[in-house]
Short mmCIF file of C-alpha atoms in Angstrom, two decimals:
data_model
loop_
_atom_site.label_atom_id
_atom_site.label_comp_id
_atom_site.label_asym_id
_atom_site.label_seq_id
_atom_site.Cartn_x
_atom_site.Cartn_y
_atom_site.Cartn_z
CA MET A 1 -7.90 -22.06 -14.36
CA SER A 2 -10.61 -24.62 -14.81
CA ARG A 3 -8.57 -26.58 -11.48
CA LEU A 4 -9.49 -23.51 -9.14
CA ARG A 5 -13.36 -23.51 -10.76
CA SER A 6 -13.41 -27.22 -10.07
CA ALA A 7 -12.39 -27.08 -6.63
CA VAL A 8 -14.86 -24.19 -6.00
CA VAL A 9 -17.73 -25.39 -7.88
CA LYS A 10 -18.93 -28.27 -4.98
CA GLY A 11 -19.33 -26.13 -2.51
CA LYS A 12 -20.37 -22.86 -4.32
CA LYS A 13 -24.12 -23.84 -4.08
CA GLY A 14 -24.30 -22.74 -0.75
CA ARG A 15 -22.09 -20.49 -0.22
CA MET A 16 -22.20 -18.22 -2.66
CA GLU A 17 -24.14 -15.08 -2.38
CA THR A 18 -24.28 -12.45 -4.88
CA VAL A 19 -22.19 -9.35 -3.68
CA GLU A 20 -24.58 -7.09 -5.93
CA THR A 21 -27.09 -7.68 -3.60
CA THR A 22 -25.13 -6.32 -0.21
CA ILE A 23 -23.75 -3.51 -2.29
CA GLN A 24 -27.86 -2.53 -3.37
CA THR A 25 -28.53 -2.98 0.48
CA ARG A 26 -25.85 -1.04 1.76
CA LYS A 27 -27.08 2.13 -1.19
CA LYS A 28 -30.34 2.02 0.82
CA SER A 29 -29.05 2.92 3.79
CA LYS A 30 -27.00 5.48 2.70
CA ALA A 31 -29.72 7.24 0.24
CA PRO A 32 -31.36 9.84 1.95
CA VAL A 33 -27.58 11.13 2.41
CA LYS A 34 -26.68 11.39 -1.18
CA GLU A 35 -29.84 12.84 -1.92
CA GLU A 36 -29.12 15.41 0.33
CA THR A 37 -25.17 16.07 -0.91
CA THR A 38 -26.28 15.35 -4.73
CA THR A 39 -29.82 17.40 -5.23
CA THR A 40 -28.02 19.82 -7.86
CA SER A 41 -26.73 17.04 -9.95
CA SER A 42 -28.93 14.49 -12.42
CA PRO A 43 -28.85 11.25 -12.40
CA PRO A 44 -25.53 9.35 -14.57
CA SER A 45 -26.66 8.79 -18.27
CA LEU A 46 -26.31 5.77 -19.75
CA TYR A 47 -23.50 7.34 -21.83
CA HIS A 48 -21.69 6.43 -18.82
CA THR A 49 -22.27 2.70 -18.43
CA PHE A 50 -22.90 -0.32 -20.34
CA SER A 51 -27.00 -0.45 -21.65
CA ASP A 52 -26.05 -3.15 -24.05
CA PRO A 53 -25.97 -6.46 -22.83
CA ALA A 54 -24.50 -8.08 -25.97
CA GLU A 55 -21.75 -5.21 -26.07
CA VAL A 56 -20.58 -6.56 -22.10
CA VAL A 57 -20.39 -10.35 -23.28
CA PHE A 58 -18.15 -9.23 -26.22
CA LEU A 59 -16.23 -7.15 -24.07
CA ARG A 60 -15.69 -10.04 -21.36
CA SER A 61 -14.81 -12.04 -24.32
CA HIS A 62 -11.95 -9.57 -25.67
CA LEU A 63 -10.61 -9.19 -22.82
CA LEU A 64 -10.58 -12.85 -20.94
CA ARG A 65 -8.58 -13.92 -24.73
CA TRP A 66 -6.42 -11.22 -23.92
CA TYR A 67 -5.03 -12.29 -20.60
CA ASP A 68 -5.16 -15.71 -21.15
CA LYS A 69 -2.80 -15.16 -23.82
CA ASP A 70 -0.93 -12.49 -22.33
CA LYS A 71 -1.03 -12.92 -17.95
CA ARG A 72 2.06 -12.64 -15.90
CA GLU A 73 2.66 -15.76 -14.12
CA LEU A 74 2.61 -14.51 -10.28
CA PRO A 75 2.94 -16.94 -7.29
CA TRP A 76 -0.32 -15.77 -6.18
CA ARG A 77 -1.91 -16.80 -9.16
CA THR A 78 -0.64 -20.28 -9.64
CA LEU A 79 -1.73 -20.97 -5.68
CA ALA A 80 -4.78 -20.14 -6.47
CA LEU A 81 -5.43 -22.29 -9.46
CA THR A 82 -3.37 -25.28 -8.65
CA GLU A 83 -4.22 -25.76 -3.98
CA SER A 84 -7.14 -27.64 -3.60
CA ASN A 85 -7.66 -26.86 0.52
CA ILE A 86 -9.90 -23.95 0.54
CA ASN A 87 -8.10 -22.18 3.65
CA ILE A 88 -5.29 -22.05 2.16
CA ARG A 89 -6.10 -21.11 -1.22
CA THR A 90 -7.77 -18.02 0.77
CA TYR A 91 -5.32 -17.81 3.36
CA ALA A 92 -2.71 -17.34 0.50
CA VAL A 93 -4.66 -14.40 -2.07
CA TRP A 94 -5.25 -12.78 1.31
CA VAL A 95 -1.51 -11.84 1.96
CA SER A 96 -1.29 -10.98 -1.48
CA GLU A 97 -3.92 -8.96 -1.54
CA ILE A 98 -2.33 -7.15 1.19
CA MET A 99 1.26 -7.44 0.19
CA LEU A 100 -0.28 -5.51 -3.04
CA GLN A 101 -1.66 -2.50 -1.30
CA GLN A 102 0.08 0.56 -2.55
CA THR A 103 2.90 -1.80 -3.87
CA GLN A 104 4.10 -2.66 -6.95
CA VAL A 105 3.84 -6.44 -8.42
CA ALA A 106 7.39 -6.31 -8.89
CA THR A 107 8.36 -5.54 -5.54
CA VAL A 108 5.94 -8.25 -3.87
CA LYS A 109 7.11 -11.15 -5.68
CA ASP A 110 9.96 -12.12 -3.87
CA TYR A 111 8.43 -10.81 -0.06
CA TYR A 112 5.61 -13.19 -1.26
CA ASN A 113 7.65 -16.28 -2.24
CA ARG A 114 9.64 -15.74 1.07
CA TRP A 115 6.73 -15.29 3.00
CA MET A 116 4.88 -18.61 2.01
CA LYS A 117 8.17 -20.89 2.40
CA GLU A 118 7.27 -19.99 6.31
CA VAL A 119 9.76 -16.95 7.07
CA ASN A 120 8.01 -14.87 9.28
CA GLN A 121 9.69 -11.15 10.07
CA LEU A 122 9.89 -10.35 6.58
CA TRP A 123 7.63 -7.13 6.22
CA ALA A 124 10.62 -4.03 6.81
CA GLY A 125 11.18 -2.73 3.80
CA LEU A 126 8.03 -3.19 2.06
CA GLY A 127 6.89 -0.31 3.70
CA TYR A 128 3.04 0.94 4.91
CA TYR A 129 3.71 -1.44 7.80
CA SER A 130 0.04 -1.25 9.50
CA ARG A 131 -0.84 -3.70 6.91
CA GLY A 132 1.89 -6.80 8.69
CA LYS A 133 -0.25 -5.87 11.88
CA ARG A 134 -3.48 -6.19 10.62
CA LEU A 135 -2.42 -9.68 8.67
CA HIS A 136 -1.31 -10.57 11.81
CA GLU A 137 -3.98 -10.10 14.11
CA GLY A 138 -6.18 -11.51 10.91
CA ALA A 139 -4.26 -14.72 11.75
CA GLN A 140 -4.50 -14.77 15.31
CA LYS A 141 -8.99 -14.45 15.36
CA VAL A 142 -8.45 -17.08 12.01
CA VAL A 143 -6.88 -19.47 14.21
CA LEU A 144 -8.45 -18.75 17.78
CA GLU A 145 -11.69 -17.38 17.48
CA LEU A 146 -13.00 -19.20 13.68
CA LYS A 147 -11.39 -22.21 14.53
CA GLY A 148 -8.59 -22.05 11.45
CA GLN A 149 -11.61 -22.34 8.96
CA MET A 150 -11.05 -19.07 6.19
CA PRO A 151 -14.15 -16.85 5.77
CA GLN A 152 -15.65 -18.12 2.48
CA THR A 153 -17.94 -15.08 1.66
CA VAL A 154 -17.15 -11.55 0.82
CA ASP A 155 -19.68 -10.05 3.95
CA ASP A 156 -17.84 -12.73 6.13
CA LEU A 157 -14.62 -11.67 5.19
CA LEU A 158 -15.46 -7.87 5.82
CA LYS A 159 -16.87 -8.59 8.66
CA GLN A 160 -14.45 -10.55 10.45
CA LEU A 161 -10.84 -9.71 9.22
CA PRO A 162 -9.26 -6.55 10.10
CA GLY A 163 -7.70 -4.70 7.34
CA VAL A 164 -10.40 -5.84 4.63
CA GLY A 165 -12.02 -3.46 3.39
CA ARG A 166 -14.44 -4.07 0.36
CA TYR A 167 -12.02 -4.00 -3.05
CA THR A 168 -9.72 -7.00 -0.33
CA ALA A 169 -12.79 -9.06 0.01
CA SER A 170 -13.85 -8.49 -3.19
CA ALA A 171 -10.93 -9.94 -4.87
CA ILE A 172 -10.19 -12.92 -1.88
CA GLY A 173 -13.54 -13.65 -2.75
CA SER A 174 -13.60 -13.83 -6.47
CA ILE A 175 -10.10 -15.35 -7.17
CA ALA A 176 -10.01 -17.68 -4.07
CA LEU A 177 -13.76 -18.64 -3.57
CA GLY A 178 -15.11 -17.93 -7.24
CA GLN A 179 -17.70 -15.43 -5.80
CA VAL A 180 -19.52 -13.23 -8.43
CA THR A 181 -18.62 -9.68 -7.53
CA GLY A 182 -16.44 -7.17 -9.12
CA ALA A 183 -13.52 -5.69 -7.80
CA VAL A 184 -12.62 -2.22 -8.00
CA ASP A 185 -8.85 -1.03 -7.37
CA GLY A 186 -6.58 1.81 -8.81
CA ASN A 187 -6.07 -0.09 -11.65
CA VAL A 188 -9.93 -0.83 -12.67
CA ILE A 189 -10.98 2.82 -11.43
CA ARG A 190 -8.18 4.06 -14.50
CA VAL A 191 -9.69 1.51 -17.12
CA LEU A 192 -13.45 1.77 -16.30
CA CYS A 193 -13.24 5.43 -16.37
CA ARG A 194 -11.40 5.40 -19.81
CA LEU A 195 -13.83 3.26 -20.70
CA ARG A 196 -17.13 4.95 -20.23
CA ALA A 197 -15.47 8.48 -20.08
CA ILE A 198 -16.11 9.47 -16.35
CA GLY A 199 -14.92 12.28 -15.88
CA ALA A 200 -15.27 13.54 -12.17
CA ASP A 201 -12.96 13.52 -9.16
CA SER A 202 -12.83 9.62 -9.34
CA THR A 203 -12.08 9.66 -5.71
CA SER A 204 -15.93 10.96 -4.59
CA PRO A 205 -18.50 9.33 -3.48
CA ALA A 206 -20.80 9.59 -6.74
CA VAL A 207 -18.12 7.79 -8.88
CA THR A 208 -16.79 5.15 -6.37
CA GLU A 209 -20.48 3.80 -6.26
CA ALA A 210 -20.22 4.68 -10.38
CA LEU A 211 -17.66 2.36 -10.53
CA TRP A 212 -18.56 -0.46 -8.81
CA ARG A 213 -22.28 -1.04 -10.62
CA LEU A 214 -20.10 -0.72 -13.18
CA ALA A 215 -17.22 -3.61 -11.96
CA ASN A 216 -20.47 -5.56 -10.82
CA LEU A 217 -22.07 -5.40 -14.01
CA LEU A 218 -19.49 -6.38 -16.40
CA VAL A 219 -17.84 -9.01 -14.46
CA ASP A 220 -17.89 -12.63 -16.05
CA PRO A 221 -20.09 -14.74 -13.95
CA GLU A 222 -18.21 -18.04 -14.98
CA ARG A 223 -14.66 -16.69 -14.16
CA PRO A 224 -15.09 -13.92 -11.82
CA GLY A 225 -11.49 -14.33 -10.24
CA ASP A 226 -10.05 -14.49 -13.68
CA PHE A 227 -12.13 -11.65 -14.78
CA ASN A 228 -11.10 -9.12 -12.15
CA GLN A 229 -7.30 -10.09 -12.19
CA ALA A 230 -7.42 -9.16 -16.34
CA MET A 231 -8.84 -6.02 -15.59
CA MET A 232 -5.85 -5.19 -12.87
CA GLU A 233 -3.42 -6.51 -15.71
CA LEU A 234 -5.03 -4.33 -18.04
CA GLY A 235 -4.58 -1.31 -16.07
CA ALA A 236 -0.83 -1.87 -14.80
CA ARG A 237 0.23 -3.28 -18.35
CA VAL A 238 -1.47 -1.42 -21.20
CA CYS A 239 -4.49 1.48 -19.52
CA THR A 240 -0.98 2.64 -17.54
CA PRO A 241 -1.59 6.42 -16.34
CA LYS A 242 1.13 7.80 -18.69
CA GLY A 243 1.72 6.47 -22.05
CA PRO A 244 -0.98 4.09 -22.42
CA LEU A 245 -0.95 1.40 -25.35
CA CYS A 246 -4.43 1.56 -26.90
CA SER A 247 -3.18 0.44 -29.76
CA GLN A 248 -2.53 -3.33 -27.82
CA CYS A 249 -5.58 -2.74 -25.86
CA PRO A 250 -8.31 -6.17 -26.18
CA VAL A 251 -11.19 -3.85 -25.38
CA GLN A 252 -10.08 -0.71 -27.57
CA SER A 253 -13.85 -0.86 -29.49
CA HIS A 254 -15.71 -0.36 -26.15
CA CYS A 255 -13.44 2.50 -25.00
CA ARG A 256 -15.33 6.11 -25.13
CA SER A 257 -12.19 7.59 -24.23
CA TYR A 258 -9.89 5.99 -27.39
CA HIS A 259 -13.31 6.85 -29.77
CA ARG A 260 -13.07 10.62 -28.47
CA VAL A 261 -9.30 10.52 -29.70
CA ARG A 262 -9.94 9.13 -32.67
CA VAL A 263 -12.93 11.23 -33.66
CA LYS A 264 -11.13 14.30 -32.56
CA GLN A 265 -8.52 13.62 -35.10
CA GLU A 266 -10.39 12.88 -37.70
CA GLN A 267 -11.68 16.15 -37.44
CA SER A 268 -8.61 18.03 -37.48
CA ALA A 269 -7.19 16.21 -40.54
CA LYS A 270 -11.23 16.88 -42.51
CA LYS A 271 -10.14 20.93 -41.11
CA LEU A 272 -7.01 20.67 -42.67
CA LEU A 273 -7.92 19.63 -45.46
CA GLY A 274 -11.17 21.96 -45.99
CA LYS A 275 -14.06 19.61 -45.65
CA LEU A 276 -17.20 20.43 -44.11
CA ASP A 277 -18.77 16.89 -42.96
CA MET A 278 -17.08 17.04 -39.26
CA PRO A 279 -18.28 13.70 -37.64
CA ASP A 280 -19.95 14.36 -34.43
CA ILE A 281 -18.52 13.63 -31.23
CA GLU A 282 -21.13 11.31 -28.93
CA ASP A 283 -20.96 13.06 -25.67
CA CYS A 284 -23.23 12.79 -22.27
CA MET A 285 -26.93 14.04 -22.54
CA ASN A 286 -26.37 15.48 -19.27
CA SER A 287 -22.92 17.38 -19.56
CA GLY A 288 -22.79 20.01 -17.38
CA THR A 289 -24.70 18.56 -14.23
CA CYS A 290 -23.73 14.63 -14.82
CA SER A 291 -22.36 14.07 -11.79
CA LEU A 292 -19.59 11.50 -13.68
CA CYS A 293 -19.02 14.13 -15.99
CA PRO A 294 -15.34 15.99 -16.17
CA SER A 295 -15.50 19.79 -14.74
CA LYS A 296 -12.76 20.78 -16.68
CA PRO A 297 -12.60 20.50 -20.77
CA TRP A 298 -11.28 18.00 -22.74
CA ASP A 299 -7.63 18.60 -23.44
CA ASP A 300 -6.30 17.35 -26.77
CA GLN A 301 -2.53 16.57 -25.26
CA LEU A 302 -3.90 14.26 -22.87
CA GLY A 303 -5.78 11.97 -25.14
CA VAL A 304 -7.26 9.44 -23.15
CA GLN A 305 -5.49 10.73 -20.27
CA ASN A 306 -7.99 12.84 -19.64
CA PHE A 307 -9.53 10.16 -17.70
CA PRO A 308 -9.58 9.62 -14.64
CA ARG A 309 -9.36 13.02 -13.03
CA LYS A 310 -8.16 12.69 -9.33
CA PRO A 311 -7.85 16.00 -7.01
CA ALA A 312 -4.20 17.70 -6.54
CA LYS A 313 -2.03 15.78 -4.58
CA LYS A 314 -1.07 17.76 -1.45
CA ALA A 315 2.91 18.66 -1.26
CA PRO A 316 4.07 16.07 1.78
CA ARG A 317 4.71 18.10 4.93
CA ALA A 318 8.42 18.53 5.91
CA GLU A 319 9.51 16.96 9.22
CA ARG A 320 12.43 16.94 11.26
CA THR A 321 13.04 14.23 13.98
CA LEU A 322 15.93 14.48 16.45
CA THR A 323 17.29 10.82 16.98
CA CYS A 324 20.02 9.48 18.83
CA VAL A 325 21.71 5.84 18.32
CA VAL A 326 22.73 4.71 22.78
CA THR A 327 25.23 2.28 22.16
CA ARG A 328 26.95 0.59 25.95
CA PRO A 329 29.42 -2.91 25.65
CA GLY A 330 27.58 -5.99 25.44
CA LYS A 331 27.78 -9.04 27.55
CA ALA A 332 29.76 -11.09 24.81
CA GLY A 333 32.36 -8.57 23.58
CA GLY A 334 31.25 -5.74 20.87
CA GLU A 335 27.93 -3.08 21.25
CA GLU A 336 24.37 -3.23 22.16
CA TYR A 337 22.09 -0.43 20.52
CA LEU A 338 19.00 0.79 22.30
CA LEU A 339 15.66 0.49 20.60
CA VAL A 340 12.00 1.69 21.53
CA GLN A 341 8.83 0.82 20.60
CA ARG A 342 6.76 2.70 18.66
CA PRO A 343 3.19 3.04 19.45
CA ASN A 344 0.19 0.94 18.15
CA LYS A 345 -1.56 3.17 15.63
CA GLY A 346 -0.31 5.56 12.59
CA LEU A 347 3.28 6.03 11.08
CA LEU A 348 5.47 3.13 11.14
CA ALA A 349 2.79 1.56 13.74
CA GLY A 350 4.83 -0.75 15.94
CA LEU A 351 8.15 -0.72 14.78
CA TRP A 352 11.74 -0.28 16.83
CA GLU A 353 13.48 2.58 16.27
CA PHE A 354 16.10 4.63 18.37
CA PRO A 355 14.77 7.35 20.83
CA SER A 356 13.59 9.96 18.98
CA LEU A 357 11.81 13.47 19.44
CA LEU A 358 9.80 15.64 16.76
CA LEU A 359 12.59 18.95 16.72
CA GLN A 360 11.13 21.81 18.07
CA GLU A 361 14.32 24.07 18.22
CA ASP A 362 16.76 25.59 16.24
CA ASN A 363 19.04 25.90 19.19
CA GLU A 364 21.75 22.97 18.80
CA VAL A 365 22.23 23.45 22.55
CA LYS A 366 18.31 23.16 23.20
CA GLN A 367 18.06 20.40 20.62
CA LYS A 368 20.92 18.40 22.53
CA ARG A 369 19.39 19.26 25.95
CA ALA A 370 15.93 18.29 24.75
CA LEU A 371 17.36 14.50 23.19
CA CYS A 372 19.23 14.11 26.27
CA GLU A 373 16.08 14.50 28.98
CA GLU A 374 14.12 11.76 26.27
CA VAL A 375 17.33 9.03 26.52
CA ASN A 376 16.87 9.63 30.38
CA ARG A 377 13.43 9.45 30.35
CA VAL A 378 13.86 5.81 28.44
CA LEU A 379 16.35 4.68 30.28
CA ARG A 380 15.39 6.25 34.18
CA SER A 381 18.97 8.00 33.89
CA CYS A 382 20.57 11.41 34.93
CA LEU A 383 23.16 11.28 31.68
CA ASN A 384 24.73 14.36 30.80
CA GLU A 385 24.35 16.21 27.27
CA HIS A 386 27.93 16.81 26.95
CA LEU A 387 27.80 12.59 26.26
CA LEU A 388 25.54 12.89 22.84
CA GLN A 389 28.26 13.94 19.49
CA TYR A 390 26.60 14.83 16.21
CA VAL A 391 27.11 12.60 13.24
CA GLY A 392 24.96 13.88 10.61
CA GLU A 393 21.36 13.96 8.41
CA VAL A 394 19.08 11.26 6.98
CA VAL A 395 16.40 12.04 4.65
CA HIS A 396 14.03 9.34 4.01
CA ILE A 397 10.27 10.29 2.18
CA PHE A 398 7.25 8.85 3.27
CA SER A 399 4.28 9.21 0.95
CA HIS A 400 2.95 12.10 2.91
CA ILE A 401 5.59 13.43 4.81
CA HIS A 402 9.55 14.30 3.55
CA GLN A 403 11.30 13.48 7.10
CA THR A 404 15.00 14.08 7.92
CA TYR A 405 16.61 12.85 11.03
CA VAL A 406 19.39 14.90 12.82
CA VAL A 407 21.57 11.90 14.05
CA TYR A 408 23.37 11.55 17.41
CA SER A 409 25.00 9.02 19.24
CA MET A 410 25.65 8.52 22.73
CA ARG A 411 28.28 5.84 23.76
CA LEU A 412 28.19 4.43 27.04
CA LYS A 413 31.53 3.11 28.93
CA ASP A 414 29.37 1.52 32.04
CA ARG A 415 26.23 -1.24 31.69
CA GLU A 416 25.76 -0.26 35.42
CA VAL A 417 24.13 3.21 34.14
CA THR A 418 21.93 1.00 31.83
CA GLN A 419 21.10 -1.60 34.86
CA GLN A 420 17.65 -0.36 35.06
CA THR A 421 14.59 -2.93 34.64
CA PRO A 422 13.46 -2.60 30.65
CA THR A 423 9.98 -2.18 30.06
CA GLU A 424 7.98 -4.36 27.08
CA LYS A 425 8.64 -1.18 25.20
CA GLN A 426 12.52 -0.60 25.22
CA GLN A 427 15.13 -3.36 24.44
CA TRP A 428 19.06 -3.79 23.41
CA LEU A 429 19.91 -5.66 20.69
CA THR A 430 23.48 -7.05 19.49
CA ARG A 431 23.96 -5.67 15.89
CA PRO A 432 22.76 -9.55 14.93
CA GLY A 433 19.62 -8.95 16.67
CA LEU A 434 19.24 -4.92 15.43
CA GLN A 435 19.48 -6.58 11.54
CA GLU A 436 16.64 -9.25 12.75
CA ALA A 437 14.49 -6.94 14.20
CA ALA A 438 11.63 -5.21 13.10
CA VAL A 439 12.66 -1.63 11.82
CA SER A 440 11.93 0.69 8.85
CA THR A 441 13.79 1.42 6.01
CA GLY A 442 14.25 5.15 7.82
CA LEU A 443 16.48 3.20 10.82
CA LYS A 444 18.81 1.42 8.26
CA LYS A 445 19.59 4.56 6.81
CA ILE A 446 20.59 5.96 10.02
CA VAL A 447 22.59 2.82 11.04
CA LYS A 448 24.31 3.25 7.60
CA LEU A 449 24.99 6.90 8.12
CA PHE A 450 26.40 5.52 11.71
CA ASP A 451 28.94 2.93 10.74
CA THR A 452 30.26 5.66 8.27
CA ALA A 453 30.78 8.23 10.93
CA GLU A 454 32.61 5.07 13.20
CA SER A 455 34.37 4.38 9.98
CA LEU A 456 35.80 7.56 9.69
CA LYS A 457 36.36 8.13 13.68
CA ASP A 458 38.66 5.00 13.14
CA LYS A 459 40.36 6.40 9.73
CA THR A 460 41.42 9.85 11.66
CA SER A 461 42.46 8.09 14.65
CA LYS A 462 44.83 6.33 12.90
CA ASP A 463 46.93 8.92 10.61
CA GLY A 464 45.21 11.92 11.89
CA LYS A 465 43.87 13.50 9.28
CA ARG A 466 39.53 14.11 9.77
CA ARG A 467 37.83 12.92 6.85
CA LYS A 468 34.51 14.11 5.98
CA PRO A 469 32.50 10.53 4.07
CA GLU A 470 30.73 10.74 1.30
CA GLY A 471 26.83 11.64 1.27
CA LEU A 472 27.46 12.82 4.78
CA LYS A 473 25.19 15.63 5.78
CA HIS A 474 26.59 18.20 8.42
CA ASP A 475 24.78 21.27 8.09
CA ARG A 476 23.65 22.12 11.25
CA SER A 477 22.96 26.15 10.66
CA GLN A 478 19.39 25.53 8.99
CA LYS A 479 16.66 26.44 11.03
CA THR A 480 13.35 24.64 11.24
CA LYS A 481 9.86 25.35 11.16
CA LYS A 482 8.04 23.95 14.65
CA SER A 483 5.67 20.99 13.60
CA ARG A 484 3.14 19.09 15.36
CA PRO A 485 3.86 15.45 16.14
CA THR A 486 2.51 12.22 14.15
CA ALA A 487 0.79 9.21 16.37
CA ALA A 488 2.39 6.25 15.11
CA ASP A 489 1.63 2.21 15.72
CA GLY A 490 2.57 -1.34 15.80
CA GLY A 491 2.90 -4.84 14.69
CA GLY A 492 3.89 -8.48 15.85
CA ARG A 493 4.94 -11.55 14.62
CA GLN A 494 2.85 -13.47 11.80
CA LEU A 495 1.66 -16.70 11.55
CA SER A 496 3.82 -19.06 9.23
CA LEU A 497 1.98 -21.19 6.59
CA SER A 498 1.96 -24.46 8.65
CA SER A 499 1.55 -22.54 11.60
CA PHE A 500 -1.84 -20.98 10.61
CA PHE A 501 -3.52 -23.62 10.54
CA LYS A 502 -1.30 -26.37 13.12
CA THR A 503 -2.95 -24.48 16.33
CA VAL A 504 -5.98 -25.74 15.30
CA LYS A 505 -5.39 -29.25 14.77
CA GLU A 506 -3.39 -29.51 18.07
CA GLU A 507 -6.62 -28.13 19.58
CA SER A 508 -9.36 -30.40 18.23
CA SER A 509 -7.12 -33.25 18.62
#
């Protein structure tokens, strides 16, 4: 901790910019729009902020004392404390923050360690694949345009690195560069909403700006990185979405939600005893018109989980996709698999997949015809749909899509059929090559299903008895609704840590 501060403090005076000024500038430019949309609301009252400077100091002290004692040992935290090279330190925190987007710490730890040990092609399995593409693009920009020098202010991180938004820039700036700025992620949103009883929709512009103001007010100017990580740690381990551990919370005495729960409990106890001296519940003076107060009444059963409030999630839409595992004899024996690359934007950006198309027909004959046409388009050939063999179905759940892959196979016995010069968007891969390619978890499930079906065929040919393998779905009678196709997009190889700065040294020598 002290090593990080000493490594950063030398350059701190020249490069430190208070991000509050930047945020205020942005807010001024947006003010007319906000006035138009919030004319019916009263300004937030002091109830939703920290008006006493002494309370802010105590909260920082309580939180950092808990963090120093109980924080998890994570590889990116260790590197941020021990790495003296500001470029490598900033890169290391950048990688961790991108990996942690919508992904739990436990999942990221192993990927992060392997990535930082010079392994490039590791993203498959982490999900949210466009992160990897943007990280790659950002690394290229640092090497080629910024001469190997990482941006060293929050503003520059925002402007110069693809995929780096307000939170990521603030996290990198505070943790790696020692800049005094708050950082608001999902965990911090929950902590702040409960601390200050902010019950309006936590995704609304008014609440978002209020939370950033709070974060910038509370952040410790001496230990901004540690403070922001302590807030995230608190939300991840104590102030959790369900079953929060209020009795273990280091800032319990500062929490309006917890205080409300205790007063409600005291009121109930006195009511049972017939006592009339009921304690008062402190509340917002502008309740009913305040843009930060909840629109729904307090639910005693939820307790502190009344905060934060989020809009109801949309149910994931159902999609069914036809996909075909096309194989041909390999040059050195074995089989080769046909893969095509997805578009450069959208779902599963730039990953490789088997020829596929969104299922539009509920008639099996028409399905096979459409899938065969897609294979012929990719191969520029005239193959017959009778070559298609039904394999089964695979279900894969995305955050917003319930995807079912209806899988067929097509085994080509003659390489000459596929000797057209491949485009950069298609390739034939051996089985080892397929295992190393940048593919989605959904494709890996399809391969597993295909292998199971092939194993079944081998058993059938040996003893003449047909067996249905476990987990293989063969119900093709299900009718499907028409869905609109989704967009998708792509990524390349991420620079390794040594390559990240090696190019610059070679250019300058």
